[in-house]
XYZ file of C-alpha atoms in Angstrom:
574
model
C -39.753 14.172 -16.107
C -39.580 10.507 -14.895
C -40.224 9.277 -18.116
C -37.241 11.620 -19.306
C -34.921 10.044 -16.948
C -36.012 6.682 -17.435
C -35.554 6.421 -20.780
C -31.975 8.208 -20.201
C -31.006 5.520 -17.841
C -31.990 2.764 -20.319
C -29.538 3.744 -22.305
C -26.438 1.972 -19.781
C -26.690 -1.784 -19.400
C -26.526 -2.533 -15.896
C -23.268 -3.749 -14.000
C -24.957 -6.816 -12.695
C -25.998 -8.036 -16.365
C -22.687 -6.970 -18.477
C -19.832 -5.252 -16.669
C -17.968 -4.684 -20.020
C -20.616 -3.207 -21.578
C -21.676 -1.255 -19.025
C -18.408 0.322 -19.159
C -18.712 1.074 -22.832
C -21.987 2.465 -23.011
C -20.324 4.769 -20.132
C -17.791 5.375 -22.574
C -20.039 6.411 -25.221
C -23.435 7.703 -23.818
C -21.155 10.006 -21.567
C -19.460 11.304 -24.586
C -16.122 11.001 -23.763
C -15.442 9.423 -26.500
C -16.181 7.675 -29.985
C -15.147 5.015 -32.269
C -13.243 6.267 -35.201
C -13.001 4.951 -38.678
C -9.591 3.826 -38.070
C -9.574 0.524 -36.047
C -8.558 0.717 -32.544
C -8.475 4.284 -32.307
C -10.740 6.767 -30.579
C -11.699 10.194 -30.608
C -11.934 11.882 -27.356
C -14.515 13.992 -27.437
C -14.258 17.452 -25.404
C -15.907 16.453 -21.852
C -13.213 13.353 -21.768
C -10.584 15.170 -23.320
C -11.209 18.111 -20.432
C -11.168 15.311 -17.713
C -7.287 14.601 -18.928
C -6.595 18.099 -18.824
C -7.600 17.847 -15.432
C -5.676 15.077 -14.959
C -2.805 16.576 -16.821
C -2.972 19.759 -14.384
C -2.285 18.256 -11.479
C 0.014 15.548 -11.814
C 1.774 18.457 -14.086
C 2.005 20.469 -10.930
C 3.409 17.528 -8.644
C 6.095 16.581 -11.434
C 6.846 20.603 -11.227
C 7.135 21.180 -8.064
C 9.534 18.331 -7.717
C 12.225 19.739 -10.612
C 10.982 18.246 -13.521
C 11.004 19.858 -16.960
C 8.648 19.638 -20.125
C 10.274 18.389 -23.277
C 8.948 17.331 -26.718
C 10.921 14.055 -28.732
C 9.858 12.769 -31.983
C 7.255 10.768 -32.608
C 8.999 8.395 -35.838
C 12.233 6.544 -34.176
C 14.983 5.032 -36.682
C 14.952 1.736 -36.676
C 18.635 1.482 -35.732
C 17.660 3.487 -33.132
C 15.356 1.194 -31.481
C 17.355 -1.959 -32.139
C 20.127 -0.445 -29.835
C 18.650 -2.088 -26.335
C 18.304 -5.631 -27.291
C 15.117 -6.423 -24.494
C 13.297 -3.212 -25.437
C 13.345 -4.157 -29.119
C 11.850 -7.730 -28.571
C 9.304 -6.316 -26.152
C 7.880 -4.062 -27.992
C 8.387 -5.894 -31.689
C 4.738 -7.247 -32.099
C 3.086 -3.739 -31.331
C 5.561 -1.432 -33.510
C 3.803 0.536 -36.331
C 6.481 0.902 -39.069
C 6.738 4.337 -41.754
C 8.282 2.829 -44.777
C 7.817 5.724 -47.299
C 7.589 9.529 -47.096
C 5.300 10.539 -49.678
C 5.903 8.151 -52.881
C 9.617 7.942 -51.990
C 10.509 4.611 -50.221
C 12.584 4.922 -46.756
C 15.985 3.826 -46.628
C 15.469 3.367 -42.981
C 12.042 1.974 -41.576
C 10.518 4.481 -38.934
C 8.797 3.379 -35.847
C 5.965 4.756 -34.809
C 6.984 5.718 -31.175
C 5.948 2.976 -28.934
C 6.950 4.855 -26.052
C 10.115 7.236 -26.167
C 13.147 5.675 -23.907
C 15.083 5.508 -27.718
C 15.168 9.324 -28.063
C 15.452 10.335 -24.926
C 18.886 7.965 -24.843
C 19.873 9.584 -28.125
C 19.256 13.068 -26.953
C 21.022 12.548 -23.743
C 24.469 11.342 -25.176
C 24.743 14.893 -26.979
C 23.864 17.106 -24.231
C 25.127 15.453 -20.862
C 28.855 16.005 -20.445
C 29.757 16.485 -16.943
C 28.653 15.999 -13.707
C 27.442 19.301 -13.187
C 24.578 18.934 -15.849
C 23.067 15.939 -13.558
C 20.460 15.408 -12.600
C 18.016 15.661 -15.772
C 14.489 15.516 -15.118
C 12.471 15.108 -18.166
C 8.554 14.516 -18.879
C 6.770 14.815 -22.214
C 3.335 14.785 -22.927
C 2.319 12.818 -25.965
C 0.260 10.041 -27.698
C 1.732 7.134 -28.026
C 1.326 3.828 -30.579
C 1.211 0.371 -29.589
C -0.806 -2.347 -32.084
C -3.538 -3.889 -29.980
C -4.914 -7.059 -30.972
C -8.235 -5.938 -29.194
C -8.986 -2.890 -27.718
C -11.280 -0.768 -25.244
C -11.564 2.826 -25.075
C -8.902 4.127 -22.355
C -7.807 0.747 -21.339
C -6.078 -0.336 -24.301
C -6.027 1.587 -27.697
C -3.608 1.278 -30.434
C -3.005 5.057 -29.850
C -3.515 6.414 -26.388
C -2.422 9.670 -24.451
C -0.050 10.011 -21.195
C 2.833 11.154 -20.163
C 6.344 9.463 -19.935
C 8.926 11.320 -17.488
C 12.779 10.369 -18.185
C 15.758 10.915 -16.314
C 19.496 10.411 -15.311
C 21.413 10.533 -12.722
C 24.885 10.413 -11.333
C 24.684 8.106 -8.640
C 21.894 4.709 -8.764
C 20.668 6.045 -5.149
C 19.767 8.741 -6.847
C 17.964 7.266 -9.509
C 16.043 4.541 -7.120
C 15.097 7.280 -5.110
C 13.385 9.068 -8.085
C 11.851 5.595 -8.994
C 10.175 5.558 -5.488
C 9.466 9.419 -5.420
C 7.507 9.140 -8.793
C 5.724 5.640 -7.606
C 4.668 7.575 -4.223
C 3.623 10.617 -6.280
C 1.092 8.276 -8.517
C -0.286 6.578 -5.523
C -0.916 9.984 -3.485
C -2.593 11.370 -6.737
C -4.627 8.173 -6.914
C -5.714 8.245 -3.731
C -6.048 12.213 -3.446
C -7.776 13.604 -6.657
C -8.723 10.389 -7.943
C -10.155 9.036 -4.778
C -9.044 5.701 -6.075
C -6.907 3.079 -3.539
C -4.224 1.559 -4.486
C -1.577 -1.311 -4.175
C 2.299 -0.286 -4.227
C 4.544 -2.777 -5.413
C 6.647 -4.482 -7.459
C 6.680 -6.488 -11.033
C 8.202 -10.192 -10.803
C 11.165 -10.108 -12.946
C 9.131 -11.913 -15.929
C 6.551 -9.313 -15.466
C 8.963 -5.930 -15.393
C 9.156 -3.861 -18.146
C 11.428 -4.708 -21.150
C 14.811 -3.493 -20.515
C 14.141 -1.855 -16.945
C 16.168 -3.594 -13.944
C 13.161 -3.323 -11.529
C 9.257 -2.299 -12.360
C 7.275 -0.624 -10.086
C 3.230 -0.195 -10.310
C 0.226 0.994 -8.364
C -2.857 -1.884 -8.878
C -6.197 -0.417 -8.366
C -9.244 -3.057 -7.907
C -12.378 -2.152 -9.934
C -15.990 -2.720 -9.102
C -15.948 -6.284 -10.737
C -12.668 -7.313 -8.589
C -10.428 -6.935 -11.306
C -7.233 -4.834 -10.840
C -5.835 -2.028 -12.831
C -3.009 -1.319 -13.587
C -2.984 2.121 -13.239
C 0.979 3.919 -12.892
C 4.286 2.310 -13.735
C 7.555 3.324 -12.200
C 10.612 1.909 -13.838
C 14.467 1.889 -12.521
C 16.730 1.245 -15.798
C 20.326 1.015 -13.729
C 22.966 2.115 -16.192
C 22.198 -0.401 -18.795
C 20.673 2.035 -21.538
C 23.079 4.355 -20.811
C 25.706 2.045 -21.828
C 23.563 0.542 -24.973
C 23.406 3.752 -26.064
C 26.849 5.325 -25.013
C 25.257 8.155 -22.892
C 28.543 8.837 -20.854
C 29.462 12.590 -19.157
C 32.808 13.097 -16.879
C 32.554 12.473 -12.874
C 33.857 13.693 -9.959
C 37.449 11.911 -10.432
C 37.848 13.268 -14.169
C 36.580 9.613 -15.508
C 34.128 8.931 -17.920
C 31.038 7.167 -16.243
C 27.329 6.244 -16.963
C 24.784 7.613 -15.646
C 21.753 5.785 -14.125
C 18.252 6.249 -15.298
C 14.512 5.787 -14.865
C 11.560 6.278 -16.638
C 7.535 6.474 -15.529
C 4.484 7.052 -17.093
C 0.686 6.890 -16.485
C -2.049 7.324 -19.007
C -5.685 7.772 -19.983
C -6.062 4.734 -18.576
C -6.703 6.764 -15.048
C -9.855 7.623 -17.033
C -11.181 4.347 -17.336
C -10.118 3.508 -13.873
C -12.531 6.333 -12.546
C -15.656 4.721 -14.509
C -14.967 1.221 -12.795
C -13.779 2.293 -9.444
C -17.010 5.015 -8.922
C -19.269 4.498 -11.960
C -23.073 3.197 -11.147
C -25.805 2.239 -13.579
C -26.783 5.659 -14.085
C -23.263 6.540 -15.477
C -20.074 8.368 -14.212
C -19.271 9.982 -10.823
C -15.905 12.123 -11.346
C -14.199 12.656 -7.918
C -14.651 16.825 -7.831
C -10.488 17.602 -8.003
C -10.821 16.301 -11.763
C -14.589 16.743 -13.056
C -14.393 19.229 -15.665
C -17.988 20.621 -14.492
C -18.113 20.728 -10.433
C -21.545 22.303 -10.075
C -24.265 22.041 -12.568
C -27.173 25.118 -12.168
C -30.417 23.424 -13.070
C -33.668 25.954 -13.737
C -36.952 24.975 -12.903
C -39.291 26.833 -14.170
C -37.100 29.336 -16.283
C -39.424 30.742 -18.497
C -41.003 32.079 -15.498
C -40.267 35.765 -14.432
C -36.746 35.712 -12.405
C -35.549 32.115 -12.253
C -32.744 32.819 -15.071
C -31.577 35.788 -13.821
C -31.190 33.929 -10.315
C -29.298 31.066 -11.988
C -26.395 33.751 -13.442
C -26.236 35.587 -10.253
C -25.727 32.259 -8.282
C -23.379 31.148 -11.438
C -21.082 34.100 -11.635
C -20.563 33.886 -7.590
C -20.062 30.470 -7.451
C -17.666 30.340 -10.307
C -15.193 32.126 -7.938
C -14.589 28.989 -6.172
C -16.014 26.012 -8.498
C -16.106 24.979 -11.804
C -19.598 25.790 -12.732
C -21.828 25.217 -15.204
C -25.813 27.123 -16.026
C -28.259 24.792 -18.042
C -30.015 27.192 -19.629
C -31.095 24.957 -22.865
C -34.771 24.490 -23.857
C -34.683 20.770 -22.845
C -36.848 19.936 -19.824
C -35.782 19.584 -15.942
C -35.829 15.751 -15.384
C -33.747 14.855 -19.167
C -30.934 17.489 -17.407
C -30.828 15.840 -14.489
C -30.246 12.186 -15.886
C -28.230 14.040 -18.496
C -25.787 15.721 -16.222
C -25.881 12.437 -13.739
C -24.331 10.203 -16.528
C -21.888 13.200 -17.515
C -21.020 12.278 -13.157
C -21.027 16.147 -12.545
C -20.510 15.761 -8.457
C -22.764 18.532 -7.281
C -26.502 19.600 -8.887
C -28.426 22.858 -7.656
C -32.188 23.343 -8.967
C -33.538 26.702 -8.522
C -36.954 27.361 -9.124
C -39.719 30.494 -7.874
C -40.375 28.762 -5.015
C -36.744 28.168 -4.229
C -36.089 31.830 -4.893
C -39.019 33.209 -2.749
C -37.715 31.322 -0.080
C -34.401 32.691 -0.622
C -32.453 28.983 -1.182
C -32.402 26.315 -3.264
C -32.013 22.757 -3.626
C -28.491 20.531 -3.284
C -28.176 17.065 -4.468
C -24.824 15.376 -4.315
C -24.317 12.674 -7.365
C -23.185 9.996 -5.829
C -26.063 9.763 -2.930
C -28.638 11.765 -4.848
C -29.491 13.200 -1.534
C -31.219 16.446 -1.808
C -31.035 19.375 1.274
C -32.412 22.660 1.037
C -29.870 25.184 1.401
C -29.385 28.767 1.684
C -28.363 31.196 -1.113
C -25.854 33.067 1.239
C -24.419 29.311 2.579
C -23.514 27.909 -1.194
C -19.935 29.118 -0.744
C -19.671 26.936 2.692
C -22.096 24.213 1.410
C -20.619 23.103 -2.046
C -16.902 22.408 -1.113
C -18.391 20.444 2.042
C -20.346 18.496 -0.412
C -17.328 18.016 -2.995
C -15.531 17.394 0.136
C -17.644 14.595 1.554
C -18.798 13.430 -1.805
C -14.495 12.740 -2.546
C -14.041 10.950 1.046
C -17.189 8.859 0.729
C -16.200 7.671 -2.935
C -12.690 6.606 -1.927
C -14.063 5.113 1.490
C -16.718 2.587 -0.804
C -13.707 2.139 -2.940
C -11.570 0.633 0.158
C -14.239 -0.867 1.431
C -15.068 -2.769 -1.825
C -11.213 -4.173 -1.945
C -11.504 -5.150 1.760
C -14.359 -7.246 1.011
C -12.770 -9.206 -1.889
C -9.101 -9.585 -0.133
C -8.684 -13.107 1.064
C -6.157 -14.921 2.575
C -4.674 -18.774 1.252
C -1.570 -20.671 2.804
C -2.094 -23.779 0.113
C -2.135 -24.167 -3.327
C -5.719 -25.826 -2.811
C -6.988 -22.867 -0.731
C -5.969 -20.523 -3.821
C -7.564 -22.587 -6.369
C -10.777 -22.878 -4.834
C -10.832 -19.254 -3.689
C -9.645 -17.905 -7.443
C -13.132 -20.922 -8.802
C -15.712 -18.704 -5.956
C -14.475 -15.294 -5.637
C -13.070 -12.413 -7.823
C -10.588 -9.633 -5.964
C -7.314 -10.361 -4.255
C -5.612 -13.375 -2.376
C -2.751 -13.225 0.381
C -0.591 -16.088 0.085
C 3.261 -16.924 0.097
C 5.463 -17.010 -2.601
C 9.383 -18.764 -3.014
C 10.254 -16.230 -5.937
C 11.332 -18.406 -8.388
C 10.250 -18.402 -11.606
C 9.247 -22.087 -11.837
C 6.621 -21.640 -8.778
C 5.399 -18.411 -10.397
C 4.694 -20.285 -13.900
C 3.061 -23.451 -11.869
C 0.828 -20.980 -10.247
C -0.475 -19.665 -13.715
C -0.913 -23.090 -14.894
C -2.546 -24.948 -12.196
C -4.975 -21.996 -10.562
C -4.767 -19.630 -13.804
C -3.401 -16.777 -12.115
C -0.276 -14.658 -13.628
C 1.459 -12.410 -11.894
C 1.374 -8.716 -11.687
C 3.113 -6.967 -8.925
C 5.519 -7.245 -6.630
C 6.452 -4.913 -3.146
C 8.218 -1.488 -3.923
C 11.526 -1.814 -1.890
C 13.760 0.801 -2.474
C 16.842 1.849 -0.420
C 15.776 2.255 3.240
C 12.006 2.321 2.473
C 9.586 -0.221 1.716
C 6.160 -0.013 0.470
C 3.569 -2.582 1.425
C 0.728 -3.494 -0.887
C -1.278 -3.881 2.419
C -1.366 -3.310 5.900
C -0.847 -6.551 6.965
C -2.043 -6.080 10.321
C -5.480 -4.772 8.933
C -7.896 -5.749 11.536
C -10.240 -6.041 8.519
C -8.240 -9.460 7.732
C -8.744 -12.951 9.981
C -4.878 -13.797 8.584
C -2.241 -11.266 8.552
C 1.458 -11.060 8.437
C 4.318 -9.189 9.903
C 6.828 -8.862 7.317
C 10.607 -8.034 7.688
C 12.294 -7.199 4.193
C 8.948 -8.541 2.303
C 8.881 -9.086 -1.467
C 5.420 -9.190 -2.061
C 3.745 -9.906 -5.253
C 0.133 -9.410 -6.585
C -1.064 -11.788 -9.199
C -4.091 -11.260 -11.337
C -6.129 -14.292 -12.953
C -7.954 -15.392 -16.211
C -11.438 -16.068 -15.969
C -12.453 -18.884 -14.124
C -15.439 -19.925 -12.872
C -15.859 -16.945 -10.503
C -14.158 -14.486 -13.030
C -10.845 -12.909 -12.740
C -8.817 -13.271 -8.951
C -5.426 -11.584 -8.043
C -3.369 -12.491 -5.489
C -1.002 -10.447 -3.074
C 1.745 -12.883 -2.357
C 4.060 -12.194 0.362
C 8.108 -13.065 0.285
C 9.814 -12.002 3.169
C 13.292 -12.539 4.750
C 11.807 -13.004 8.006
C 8.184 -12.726 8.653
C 5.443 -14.202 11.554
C 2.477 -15.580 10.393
C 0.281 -13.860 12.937
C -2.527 -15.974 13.434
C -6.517 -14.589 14.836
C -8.858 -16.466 15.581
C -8.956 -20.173 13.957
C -5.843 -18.929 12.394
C -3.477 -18.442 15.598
C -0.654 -21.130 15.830
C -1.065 -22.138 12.096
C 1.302 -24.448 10.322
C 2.754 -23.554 7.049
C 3.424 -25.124 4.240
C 7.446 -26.029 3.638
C 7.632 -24.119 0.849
C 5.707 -21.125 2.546
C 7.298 -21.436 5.377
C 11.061 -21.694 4.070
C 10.973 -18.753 2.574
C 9.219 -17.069 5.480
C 12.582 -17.647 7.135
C 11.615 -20.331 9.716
C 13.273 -23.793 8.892
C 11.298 -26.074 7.514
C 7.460 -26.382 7.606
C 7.029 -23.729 10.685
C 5.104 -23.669 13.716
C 4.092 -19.874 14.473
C 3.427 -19.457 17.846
C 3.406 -17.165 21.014
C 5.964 -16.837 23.240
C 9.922 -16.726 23.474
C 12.157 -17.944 21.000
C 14.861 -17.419 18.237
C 14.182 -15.868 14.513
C 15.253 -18.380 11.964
C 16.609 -17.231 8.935
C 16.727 -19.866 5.729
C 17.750 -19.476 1.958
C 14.303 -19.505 1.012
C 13.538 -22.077 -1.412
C 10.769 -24.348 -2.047
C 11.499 -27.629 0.267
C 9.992 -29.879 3.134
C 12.170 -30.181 5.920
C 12.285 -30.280 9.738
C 9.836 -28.229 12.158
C 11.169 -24.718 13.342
C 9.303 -21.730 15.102
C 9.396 -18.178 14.881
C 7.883 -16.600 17.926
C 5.595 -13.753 17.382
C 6.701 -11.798 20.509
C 10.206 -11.698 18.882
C 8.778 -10.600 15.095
C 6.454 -8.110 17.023
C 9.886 -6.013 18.830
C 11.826 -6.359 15.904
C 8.787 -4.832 13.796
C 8.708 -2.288 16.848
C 12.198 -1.360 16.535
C 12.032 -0.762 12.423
C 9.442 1.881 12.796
C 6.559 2.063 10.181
C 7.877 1.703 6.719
C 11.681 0.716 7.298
C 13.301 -1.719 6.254
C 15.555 -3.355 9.746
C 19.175 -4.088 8.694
């Protein structure tokens, strides 16, 4: 048996020695999916193509059960079509796969392959919405979608990949920003939930967003290596396709208006997120709300009198509340158990004649590979507190591993020699202008990726700033944070959380307390001038924010502290 498992576990390269091809063998040796003849593309195989249905399930059920509807568009878009919204076109030019004949009859019009589906969900919209009373529309469609890598991985970036893209108007933009931040919220609680991933809500800089949309919205996950993930996007389009497109119905006062739309979409991508957030050298660990397989039944012994009748008993009962699976094949014990440890089924049970004369059998969670001997009449108590503990532990390790590679810098040294030793995320300040964001990719190799939801009344931090897991912290008033994610350097790829508020305190701990910024950090922080951030009384100082030296001011933390008090959790203070 050990020798069947060894030579199982050979199979994955280890993290330590090759992350990326750790993650491919993963990919592969997990048969979720395989290389096609077609360059780029995959297949995915039935045990990853059931994880998406899993996937597809439940976020199907949260779209549902807030109004949305599931439609089908075309996947070939006229060219015309598709040249309509200027931004979109150009965005997406370099990745468009073109139909130029039907059959062995030339096209008058080329025919894009759909890229993603804003186009036809425009089109469709102008001959449908006509008044008021047909707002809102929710839309979602599941589909595959093509976009021309240059180089691809399987799930994180195919030239045909599968997810779904929800679309929708509105008659009023609060309307549509508040479905922008519902859908954001609704990807980070599934992350978080079934995935048992953490994640980072915020904002794309402006050259970041997505072609076309007014503001970009994302949730960032941080893998095993450090890197981050892109993992949801949220987008809120204003009225501007609505207009390029003349999708116009009659309001309230009898005029003819736009409406205002959004669109969001996550992917299979969520797949390859699971294998780097929870994977381990001896291959997957699904989080139980999406494995395909919950509970795998392993015989020992079956050719003995009893054992495989035991098995289906114990099958058919606990298939009332899990997904379960019997091994029944002819293969031996210890080449199932490695087997069905790289497939990352979350809960194993071997049953054997001993087990059975002693009326239990054994448990072993995946992700531990802790074994307990446990009652035949307890399973039904015993396997959802496994799944249960098994889900909290993997998202706690998860937290726990973006914790430990979250770092704070206040000068462009500090992030440069933190971005040269580490990999993960680093807090610093950031002006918001365009220049300071492009100097930040040239001289520390770091581009940006995010930036803080804020939507109408509510605000969404990327952190909790007043983590006590962090020796520098801010309080933020009316933050615009961003999160940056880096080349390789010498210490690999670094991100960086960058904090713009209105008015903020730079709460210091430890060496930290009574720190003074940097002008340019400081501006925009709202204090005048490089700033002193101290305790006790004073006045808030509010500046235009721009990158400058200039003359001391203060912003006293007991003042940030009541205003912070008086906001509540998550509001933004007028």
């Amino acid at each position: 048996m050990a020798n069947d498992k060894k030579k199982m576990v050979e199979a994955i390269t280890a993290q330590e020695v090759d992350f990326a091809q750790w993650y491919t063998d993963i990919c592969t040796k997990a048969e979720l999916v395989e290389y096609s003849s077609v360059k780029g593309f995959v297949v995915l195989r039935p045990y990853g193509y059931a994880i998406w249905e899993n996937i597809q399930k439940n976020l199907d059920a949260r779209f549902k059960a807030t109004g949305h509807e599931n439609v089908a568009m075309p996947v070939l878009i006229p060219e015309s079509l598709l040249k309509k919204e200027g931004e979109l076109v150009n965005g997406f030019a370099p990745e468009v796969a073109w139909v130029t004949a039907g059959g062995s009859d030339p096209l008058e019009e080329r025919l894009a392959v759909r890229p993603t589906s804003e186009t036809m969900f425009c089109d469709h919209f102008s001959h449908v919405l006509h008044s008021y009373r047909d707002l809102p529309m929710l839309y979602n469609q599941w589909c595959s979608v093509v976009r021309w890598e240059k180089s691809t991985r399987p799930f994180l970036r195919t030239r045909e990949f599968w997810w779904q893209e929800g679309h929708t108007i509105h008659e009023t933009a609060e309307e549509a920003k508040a479905e922008t931040e519902q859908q954001l919220n609704c990807y980070a609680d599934f992350a978080e939930h079934d995935l048992c991933i953490p994640v980072v809500k915020g904002r794309k800089t402006d050259k970041e967003k997505f072609a076309g949309a007014e503001a970009t919205y994302t949730i960032e996950a941080m893998m095993k290596d450090g890197k981050a993930l892109q993992s949801g996007t949220s987008h809120y389009f204003g009225d501007k396709f609505s207009r390029a497109y003349d999708v116009t119905f009659t309001g309230r006062d009898n005029t003819l208006q736009y409406p205002f739309q959004t669109s969001w979409g996550a992917s299979t991508r969520l797949i390859g997120a699971i294998i780097m957030t929870h994977g381990d050298d001896d291959g997957l660990i699904l989080p139980p709300a999406i494995a395909p397989i919950q509970v795998v039944i392993v015989p020992v012994a079956a050719h003995k009198p009893g054992v495989l009748d035991k098995c289906r008993e114990l099958a058919a009962e606990i298939g009332q509340y899990a997904r379960v699976k019997l091994d029944d094949s002819d293969k031996q014990p210890g080449w199932k158990f490695a087997q069905w440890e790289m497939k990352g089924v979350p809960v194993r049970l071997e049953v054997g004649p001993r087990d059975i004369e002693n009326g239990q059998c054994v448990l072993v969670r995946r992700d531990t590979r802790e074994k307990q001997f446990v009652k035949f009449e307890e399973l039904a108590t015993a396997i959802p507190a496994a799944m249960e503990a098994l889900a909290k532990d993997l998202y706690d390790r998860a937290l726990q591993n973006r914790e430990n590679r979250t770092y704070s810098a206040t000068t462009m040294d500090e992030v440069k020699q933190l971005a040269k030793e580490h990999t993960g995320f680093i807090k610093t300040m950031w002006c918001g202008d365009l220049a300071c964001e492009e100097a930040m990719k040239v001289d520390a190799g770091l581009s940006a990726r995010q930036a803080a939801a804020r939507l109408g009344r509510i605000w969404n931090p990327p952190l909790r700033y007043n983590d006590e897991n962090f020796s520098c912290n801010f309080i933020s008033l009316r933050p615009r944070p961003a999160v940056y994610s880096g080349g390789q350097s010498a210490g690999g790829a670094v991100h960086y959380l960058v904090l713009r508020p209105a008015w903020a305190a730079h709460v210091g701990r430890g060496r930290h307390s009574g720190t003074v910024l940097p002008g340019a950090a400081a501006a925009d922080a709202g204090i005048s001038g490089g700033g002193h951030v101290g305790h006790g009384a004073g006045h808030r100082h509010r500046t235009g924010g721009r990158c400058h030296e200039s003359g001391a001011g203060a912003l006293r933390l007991p003042a940030a502290q009541e205003a912070l008090r008086r906001g509540g959790p998550g509001r933004v203070l007028p």
